[in-house]
Amino acid sequence: MGTHADAPRLQKSSLGVVTVSSSDRGTVSGDSLTVSSTDGGTVSSSDAGTMTPDNVTVSSSDGATVSAQSESDLLGKTIHLALGTAWWATGPIRFGGRLAARTAEAVVADARKRSPWLHRQTQGGGADARGATEQLIQSLLRPVITRVVDAALAELDLTELILENVDLDAVAAKLDVEAVIKRVDLDGVVATVDLNAAVERVDLDRIVNRIDIDGVVAGVDIGAVIDRVDVDAIVRRVDLDGAVALVDLDAVVKRLDLNEIADGLDLDPLVAKVNLDAVVDRLDIAAVVARVDPDPVVAKVNFDAAMAQIDLIGIAQKIVDGIDLPGIIRDSTGSLASEAVHGVRVQGQQADDAVGQLVGRVFRRRAAVDGLHP
Amino acid sequence: MVQANQQPIGRGSEHRPAGIVTRVAAMGVDMAVVIVLGSLVYVTVAGARLVWSPASFTWPDVSFFVTLVVEFTIAVLYLTASWAMTGRSYGASLLGLRVLSHRGSIPGWPLAFIRAVFCVFFPVGLAWVILSPERRSVQDVVLRTVVVYDWRGADSPTAKD
């Protein structure tokens, strides 16, 4: 099939249908294209350039001529010719049938309106009759329509046709992409995807090797990331008991240099926070002291140095001041003096009584009365 | 003389009249006190003379009469003050004795002074205690006073005549 550069193009399908198209996506005018058939028929370009006869000659005003020769098998041509002829021949019959059916329906409907009896008799049956008619029509026309559509789809390159005749950019501009996306059931789509298989097909090593991890990390604001991390929630979710149970603490302790750790510790702030009173209250001092062997401790004590640092004179002075020695001496001497005085008084009183009794016996007075006031 | 708020000292068994032995002992102690006081007066006078004329200092040559007068005077003043203030001299305090008026209170200054003079110039009157059933001396009989045992504190009796 030869074509001119600006001439209309001709395509002939296996069914013998010739399609005329123009590269400038315009229509082919009648003065520039002449289609003639072997049977002497002439088809103008306004007939969409499609003809069913076998031998078609297409010529344009600029001299381009295309001859469509029958190359398919004879049976196919015969069938298509018969179908075309039948379709063309039955056109008036089909038109008359449809007209008769419409007329019959109109007559029946008018009769039902005029006759109540007929209305009752045909109630519910009109739909059946109409349905039967439609079913008959569909049974007759469906195969024909199906064959015609299949033949058209086979002959037409819809993709090429759409690309050449449809302004896809304008169509895309009029599309409401958001509405389309909203109508898409992404969950359903994802559910149908075999993600495992998809992942297995991915060469992750290659992808990772292509990533500039240093550059990515340099661009990350680690501080902001840490601020957004809820560390408390993470810690609460961690099974610390289980984690600790897995740790071999003995091995860890053996590897630690406790002396070095102790040298680096500032114990003063720690000790300042310790409630020593509470610690001492919990200690069994008696048990601790009972376990102490004082002899080695005492043997190591330098008592001479300890005594040299003690102000014994000052301590003695404080003791004497606290004892109130003069008061003690005064009280003791006073008690001694009072005892001596008491003894002198008792002795003197007894002597008085003895003298009184003696005088009483001399003067024959009763001793009991002596010394007492009358 | 008894003040309105003064209460007489009781005369129970603990305030029995004192006998001759204790009163003589008390008198002896008081005599020693008077002698010491007289000696202090003598030393004081001698010290004054030493200060006044150290170069010509000699111990004072005191006659017996002067000594007797001075000692009597010291004794009267000492006993008057002791009896009027506490009802007891040092000797009486040591032996547990106290002088009371006929109302059972501490003697007043006049009574104490008269009794002091009487005792100093007539000490023999104390011997009547031996013969008196109430153990009163001549001074007690004349002045209606009494000397009783009182072993309590020196200032326990507050009443005065």
XYZ file of C-alpha atoms in Angstrom:
535
model
C 0.000 0.000 0.000
C 1.639 3.110 -1.176
C 0.704 6.634 -0.004
C 1.663 10.139 -0.787
C 3.277 12.244 1.880
C 0.276 14.587 2.299
C -2.230 12.273 0.716
C -4.919 10.453 2.577
C -3.860 7.049 3.829
C -5.729 3.897 2.918
C -5.938 0.796 5.030
C -7.622 -2.402 4.077
C -8.472 -4.977 6.712
C -8.742 -8.722 6.364
C -12.475 -8.325 6.025
C -12.023 -6.164 2.947
C -13.001 -2.913 4.667
C -11.022 0.049 3.353
C -10.361 2.918 5.744
C -9.358 6.324 4.454
C -7.573 8.695 6.850
C -5.630 11.887 6.563
C -2.372 12.677 8.372
C -3.451 16.217 9.199
C -6.281 14.837 11.298
C -8.716 16.708 9.056
C -11.479 15.518 6.928
C -11.091 14.454 3.355
C -13.011 16.719 1.081
C -14.909 15.414 -1.793
C -13.007 17.430 -4.418
C -9.665 15.926 -3.411
C -10.630 12.297 -3.057
C -12.481 9.989 -5.386
C -13.416 6.464 -4.426
C -14.677 4.149 -7.107
C -15.643 0.522 -6.994
C -15.610 -2.197 -9.608
C -19.320 -2.373 -9.619
C -19.429 1.228 -10.853
C -20.555 2.726 -7.506
C -19.074 6.000 -6.328
C -18.703 6.887 -2.690
C -18.018 10.366 -1.668
C -15.674 11.309 1.190
C -18.601 12.327 3.301
C -19.401 8.653 3.736
C -16.441 8.353 6.125
C -14.384 6.651 3.483
C -15.521 3.161 4.258
C -16.638 0.725 1.587
C -17.437 -2.930 1.611
C -16.932 -3.942 -2.036
C -13.897 -6.002 -2.793
C -12.077 -3.919 -5.350
C -11.830 -0.262 -4.490
C -9.686 2.308 -6.197
C -8.927 5.507 -4.397
C -7.448 8.405 -6.217
C -6.753 11.981 -5.067
C -6.385 15.182 -6.996
C -2.609 15.183 -6.590
C -2.370 11.887 -8.447
C -1.966 9.419 -5.571
C -3.772 6.160 -6.334
C -4.337 3.259 -4.035
C -5.684 -0.108 -5.179
C -7.151 -2.343 -2.510
C -6.811 -5.922 -3.719
C -8.544 -8.758 -2.089
C -5.865 -10.759 -0.312
C -7.912 -12.699 2.180
C -9.462 -15.973 1.578
C -12.534 -16.326 -0.563
C -14.739 -17.686 2.202
C -14.210 -14.686 4.397
C -15.027 -12.379 1.574
C -18.130 -14.311 0.723
C -19.364 -14.224 4.301
C -18.723 -10.575 4.690
C -20.309 -9.852 1.372
C -23.352 -11.866 2.306
C -23.647 -10.202 5.674
C -23.266 -6.779 4.166
C -25.777 -7.538 1.526
C -28.196 -9.020 4.018
C -27.861 -6.105 6.344
C -28.384 -3.702 3.506
C -31.263 -5.671 2.083
C -33.034 -6.144 5.392
C -32.818 -2.484 6.228
C -36.319 -1.622 4.930
C -37.731 -4.772 6.507
C -36.281 -3.898 9.877
C -37.538 -0.376 9.560
C -40.985 -1.642 8.692
C -40.945 -4.077 11.602
C -40.060 -1.410 14.080
C -42.750 0.855 12.609
C -45.350 -1.935 12.824
C -44.404 -2.717 16.392
C -44.721 0.894 17.392
C -48.045 1.159 15.654
C -49.352 -2.005 17.318
C -48.267 -0.770 20.716
C -50.006 2.573 20.120
C -53.210 0.836 18.997
C -53.240 -1.509 21.965
C -52.623 1.330 24.384
C -55.443 3.374 22.907
C -57.810 0.366 23.038
C -56.980 -0.213 26.709
C -57.795 3.338 27.503
C -61.149 3.104 25.732
C -62.215 -0.348 27.021
C -62.189 -1.131 30.768
C -62.694 -4.810 29.994
C -59.694 -4.811 27.716
C -57.763 -2.910 30.352
C -58.545 -5.559 32.952
C -57.780 -8.381 30.540
C -54.468 -6.933 29.461
C -53.438 -5.658 32.879
C -50.042 -7.087 33.533
C -49.845 -8.572 30.120
C -48.789 -5.483 28.184
C -45.463 -5.483 29.755
C -45.079 -9.125 28.821
C -45.989 -8.433 25.231
C -43.676 -5.490 25.084
C -40.966 -7.506 26.749
C -41.433 -10.355 24.303
C -41.149 -7.955 21.401
C -37.993 -6.449 22.779
C -36.618 -9.907 23.475
C -37.342 -10.930 19.909
C -35.687 -7.848 18.530
C -32.643 -8.323 20.736
C -32.339 -11.987 19.753
C -32.326 -11.016 16.106
C -30.142 -7.986 16.295
C -27.617 -9.002 19.050
C -25.563 -11.347 16.834
C -25.516 -8.846 14.023
C -24.531 -5.988 16.285
C -21.929 -8.094 17.960
C -20.337 -9.089 14.687
C -20.356 -5.528 13.408
C -18.755 -4.162 16.570
C -16.108 -6.907 16.591
C -15.289 -6.203 12.966
C -15.038 -2.478 13.657
C -12.808 -2.980 16.657
C -10.589 -5.347 14.690
C -10.194 -2.911 11.867
C -9.768 0.180 13.969
C -6.499 0.939 15.780
C -8.168 2.703 18.676
C -4.922 3.632 20.300
C -3.569 5.289 17.225
C -6.931 6.837 16.561
C -7.136 8.306 20.053
C -3.562 9.544 19.977
C -4.126 11.302 16.683
C -7.604 12.687 17.230
C -7.928 13.242 20.970
C -6.269 16.172 22.768
C -5.114 14.169 25.766
C -3.642 17.244 27.401
C -7.000 18.977 27.396
C -8.658 15.807 28.681
C -6.082 15.504 31.463
C -6.546 19.155 32.353
C -10.255 18.600 32.830
C -9.733 15.548 35.027
C -10.400 16.053 38.739
C -7.412 14.051 39.915
C -8.217 14.538 43.581
C -11.714 13.158 43.135
C -10.255 10.215 41.274
C -7.767 9.572 44.048
C -10.515 9.810 46.637
C -12.524 7.234 44.803
C -9.604 4.836 44.733
C -9.716 2.210 47.466
C -6.043 2.289 48.338
C -6.506 -0.175 51.160
C -8.069 -2.630 48.811
C -5.313 -2.067 46.301
C -2.614 -2.539 48.886
C -4.350 -5.617 50.252
C -4.105 -7.216 46.864
C -0.421 -6.504 46.526
C 1.982 -9.240 47.553
C 4.387 -6.976 49.358
C 6.636 -9.830 50.344
C 7.153 -10.825 46.769
C 7.698 -7.201 45.827
C 10.278 -6.748 48.537
C 12.062 -9.941 47.581
C 12.454 -8.617 44.080
C 14.046 -5.432 45.310
C 17.845 -5.362 45.382
C 18.138 -3.624 48.676
C 21.924 -3.853 48.759
C 22.199 -1.932 45.564
C 19.758 0.680 46.811
C 21.615 1.056 50.062
C 24.953 1.356 48.311
C 23.597 4.208 46.245
C 22.447 6.132 49.306
C 24.807 8.808 50.623
C 24.209 7.975 54.262
C 26.784 10.514 55.425
C 24.995 13.254 53.577
C 21.617 12.146 54.888
C 22.863 12.002 58.452
C 24.547 15.402 58.099
C 21.245 16.900 57.078
C 19.317 15.437 59.991
C 18.603 17.682 62.957
C 19.399 15.116 65.615
C 18.361 17.478 68.384
C 14.887 17.938 66.931
C 14.552 14.194 66.452
C 15.532 13.532 70.042
C 13.124 16.198 71.242
C 10.294 14.460 69.463
C 11.146 11.074 70.924
C 9.087 10.169 73.993
C 11.872 8.453 75.870
C 9.666 7.860 78.897
C 7.131 5.950 76.854
C 9.912 3.891 75.297
C 11.436 3.091 78.663
C 8.025 2.117 80.042
C 7.579 -0.312 77.212
C 10.975 -1.865 77.753
C 11.065 -4.988 79.889
C 14.065 -3.940 81.940
C 13.692 -6.862 84.298
C 13.896 -9.264 81.438
C 16.834 -7.386 79.928
C 18.718 -7.364 83.208
C 17.961 -11.036 83.719
C 19.762 -11.730 80.482
C 22.893 -9.878 81.565
C 25.726 -11.864 83.122
C 26.374 -9.412 85.920
C 29.161 -11.509 87.382
C 31.123 -11.276 84.178
C 30.445 -7.550 83.955
C 31.647 -6.960 87.490
C 34.774 -9.016 86.899
C 35.646 -6.858 83.928
C 35.199 -3.623 85.854
C 38.170 -1.842 87.407
C 36.425 -0.774 90.580
C 39.513 0.973 91.900
C 39.651 3.233 88.897
C 35.929 3.953 89.190
C 36.278 4.753 92.871
C 39.186 7.107 92.161
C 37.046 9.005 89.699
C 34.088 9.379 92.031
C 33.444 12.556 93.991
C 31.992 10.953 97.091
C 31.405 14.140 99.037
C 28.191 15.167 97.203
C 26.917 11.595 97.420
C 27.605 11.332 101.127
C 25.993 14.738 101.657
C 22.750 13.353 100.249
C 22.792 10.258 102.466
C 20.592 10.311 105.545
C 23.255 8.999 107.903
C 20.928 9.151 110.877
C 18.554 6.725 109.212
C 21.471 4.477 108.285
C 22.798 4.493 111.823
C 19.319 3.793 113.188
C 19.153 0.676 111.053
C 22.560 -0.536 112.165
C 22.856 -3.061 114.942
C 25.702 -1.258 116.676
C 25.915 -3.844 119.421
C 26.401 -6.647 116.908
C 29.033 -4.637 115.053
C 30.934 -3.832 118.230
C 30.741 -7.448 119.367
C 32.515 -8.494 116.192
C 35.336 -5.997 116.671
C 38.538 -7.226 118.288
C 39.732 -4.161 120.221
C 43.156 -5.515 121.122
C 44.855 -4.971 117.736
C 43.236 -1.550 117.490
C 44.413 -0.519 120.929
C 47.903 -1.881 120.243
C 48.188 0.460 117.268
C 47.131 3.564 119.187
C 49.892 5.999 120.128
C 48.559 7.079 123.471
C 51.519 9.384 124.148
C 50.755 11.420 121.056
C 47.057 11.393 121.879
C 47.691 12.556 125.440
C 50.063 15.244 124.194
C 47.230 16.684 122.126
C 44.790 16.738 125.027
C 44.568 19.822 127.244
C 44.369 17.950 130.497
C 44.737 21.097 132.553
C 41.860 22.736 130.781
C 39.719 19.630 131.134
C 40.546 19.385 134.829
C 39.689 23.047 135.286
C 36.333 22.526 133.597
C 35.677 19.477 135.777
C 36.522 21.375 138.957
C 34.338 24.268 137.869
C 31.512 21.905 137.153
C 31.907 20.009 140.407
C 31.696 23.151 142.614
C 34.340 21.811 144.961
C 34.075 24.720 147.392
C 30.413 24.013 147.796
C 31.119 20.365 148.482
C 33.763 21.262 151.068
C 31.458 23.800 152.633
C 28.627 21.357 152.834
C 30.842 18.620 154.250
C 32.445 20.859 156.874
C 29.084 22.365 157.692
C 27.649 18.930 158.211
C 30.589 17.997 160.402
C 30.202 21.231 162.409
C 26.479 20.754 162.711
C 27.034 17.202 163.960
C 29.547 18.494 166.532
C 27.200 21.282 167.590
C 24.348 18.824 167.816
C 26.452 16.629 170.031
C 27.383 19.564 172.284
C 23.744 20.601 172.555
C 22.601 17.100 173.409
C 25.342 16.706 175.950
C 24.536 20.117 177.468
C 20.842 19.349 177.658
C 21.536 16.018 179.313
C 23.839 17.784 181.765
C 21.119 20.326 182.501
C 18.675 17.545 183.143
C 21.158 15.740 185.364
C 21.762 18.869 187.409
C 18.033 19.522 187.590
C 17.349 15.974 188.810
C 20.096 16.292 191.381
C 18.724 19.565 192.664
C 15.243 18.111 192.629
C 16.280 15.170 194.722
C 18.025 17.539 197.114
C 14.966 19.758 197.400
C 12.583 16.800 196.989
C 11.057 18.138 193.742
C 9.667 15.974 191.045
C 12.116 15.623 188.233
C 9.403 15.779 185.677
C 8.392 19.207 186.773
C 11.912 20.551 186.863
C 12.687 22.805 183.971
C 9.103 23.096 182.809
C 7.007 26.122 183.166
C 4.204 25.844 185.689
C 6.923 45.581 173.618
C 5.281 43.398 171.078
C 4.537 44.475 167.553
C 1.098 43.937 166.142
C 2.126 41.331 163.598
C 4.518 39.498 165.824
C 3.594 36.049 167.031
C 4.861 34.626 170.367
C 7.171 31.646 170.259
C 5.567 28.546 171.607
C 6.582 27.026 174.859
C 6.311 23.374 174.113
C 8.669 20.652 175.184
C 11.233 21.778 172.612
C 11.322 25.183 174.233
C 11.986 24.037 177.720
C 13.953 26.427 179.948
C 17.652 25.795 179.639
C 19.648 24.493 182.602
C 22.682 25.845 184.320
C 25.221 23.786 182.364
C 24.274 24.984 178.879
C 23.806 28.550 180.006
C 27.199 28.631 181.699
C 28.759 27.118 178.577
C 27.071 29.741 176.459
C 28.265 32.414 178.789
C 31.812 31.105 178.517
C 31.690 31.195 174.741
C 30.312 34.724 174.899
C 33.087 35.744 177.237
C 35.628 34.377 174.769
C 33.950 36.311 172.010
C 34.109 39.482 174.081
C 37.781 38.892 174.851
C 38.487 38.385 171.143
C 36.572 41.545 170.326
C 38.513 43.445 172.960
C 41.743 42.123 171.558
C 40.671 43.268 168.101
C 40.011 46.714 169.547
C 43.440 46.732 171.133
C 45.093 45.616 167.878
C 43.126 48.210 165.974
C 44.219 50.951 168.296
C 47.790 49.755 168.065
C 47.573 49.667 164.288
C 46.214 53.172 164.251
C 49.086 54.343 166.391
C 51.511 52.551 164.078
C 50.078 54.289 161.084
C 49.951 57.600 162.901
C 53.486 57.478 164.267
C 55.406 54.502 162.993
C 58.719 55.780 164.284
C 57.547 56.136 167.837
C 55.314 53.089 167.791
C 55.046 51.137 170.959
C 52.344 48.754 172.012
C 49.661 50.567 173.980
C 50.004 50.185 177.693
C 46.413 49.753 178.759
C 45.556 49.765 182.413
C 43.360 47.092 183.979
C 40.600 49.533 184.621
C 40.485 50.660 181.067
C 40.637 47.118 179.933
C 37.786 46.219 182.240
C 35.686 49.143 181.047
C 36.322 48.378 177.459
C 35.531 44.711 177.927
C 32.340 45.475 179.796
C 31.291 47.940 177.193
C 31.964 45.466 174.406
C 30.072 42.790 176.323
C 27.015 45.016 176.863
C 26.914 46.117 173.256
C 27.484 42.583 171.992
C 24.772 41.005 174.127
C 22.295 43.834 173.535
C 22.642 43.589 169.790
C 22.549 39.774 169.821
C 19.466 39.458 172.018
C 17.583 42.345 170.382
C 18.170 41.087 166.848
C 17.982 37.279 167.152
C 17.386 36.566 170.811
C 20.639 34.679 171.010
C 24.325 35.477 171.266
C 27.010 33.388 169.594
C 27.374 31.223 172.646
C 23.609 30.754 172.943
C 23.433 29.923 169.234
C 26.157 27.349 169.584
C 24.443 25.698 172.554
C 20.967 26.014 171.049
C 19.554 28.589 173.465
C 17.353 31.621 172.970
C 16.278 34.475 175.236
C 12.575 35.237 175.222
C 10.493 37.836 176.931
C 7.593 36.979 179.195
C 5.393 37.039 176.066
C 7.558 34.396 174.466
C 9.020 36.746 171.877
C 12.469 38.141 171.188
C 13.331 40.937 173.639
C 13.249 44.497 172.407
C 16.251 46.774 172.420
C 15.551 48.319 175.837
C 14.898 44.964 177.461
C 17.948 43.490 175.785
C 20.124 46.383 176.922
C 18.910 46.219 180.527
C 19.352 42.466 180.647
C 22.842 42.822 179.072
C 23.916 45.373 181.709
C 22.382 43.250 184.418
C 24.185 40.135 183.247
C 27.544 41.900 182.779
C 27.598 43.565 186.122
C 25.871 40.799 188.092
C 26.852 37.498 186.483
C 26.330 35.651 189.760
C 22.584 36.010 189.212
C 22.903 33.119 186.765
C 23.436 30.732 189.681
C 19.784 31.081 190.617
C 19.008 28.810 187.718
C 20.149 25.916 189.810
C 17.683 26.595 192.526
C 14.839 27.950 190.449
C 12.233 25.334 189.485
C 11.630 27.275 186.242
C 15.382 27.492 185.616
C 15.355 31.270 185.787
C 18.261 33.434 186.759
C 17.939 36.543 188.875
C 17.858 38.619 185.691
C 15.080 36.448 184.325
C 13.110 36.774 187.482
C 13.539 40.539 187.600
C 13.042 41.187 183.921
C 10.490 38.347 183.415
C 12.572 36.765 180.680
C 13.410 33.127 180.060
C 16.136 31.228 178.287
C 14.886 28.146 176.424
C 16.293 25.419 174.236
C 15.845 26.352 170.555
C 17.783 24.252 168.067
C 16.158 25.782 165.041
C 17.715 28.475 162.844
C 19.044 31.649 164.314
C 16.329 33.849 162.836
C 13.361 31.546 163.292
C 11.762 33.593 166.103
C 10.638 36.902 164.642
C 8.581 38.328 167.436
C 10.126 41.075 169.555
C 9.102 42.956 172.650
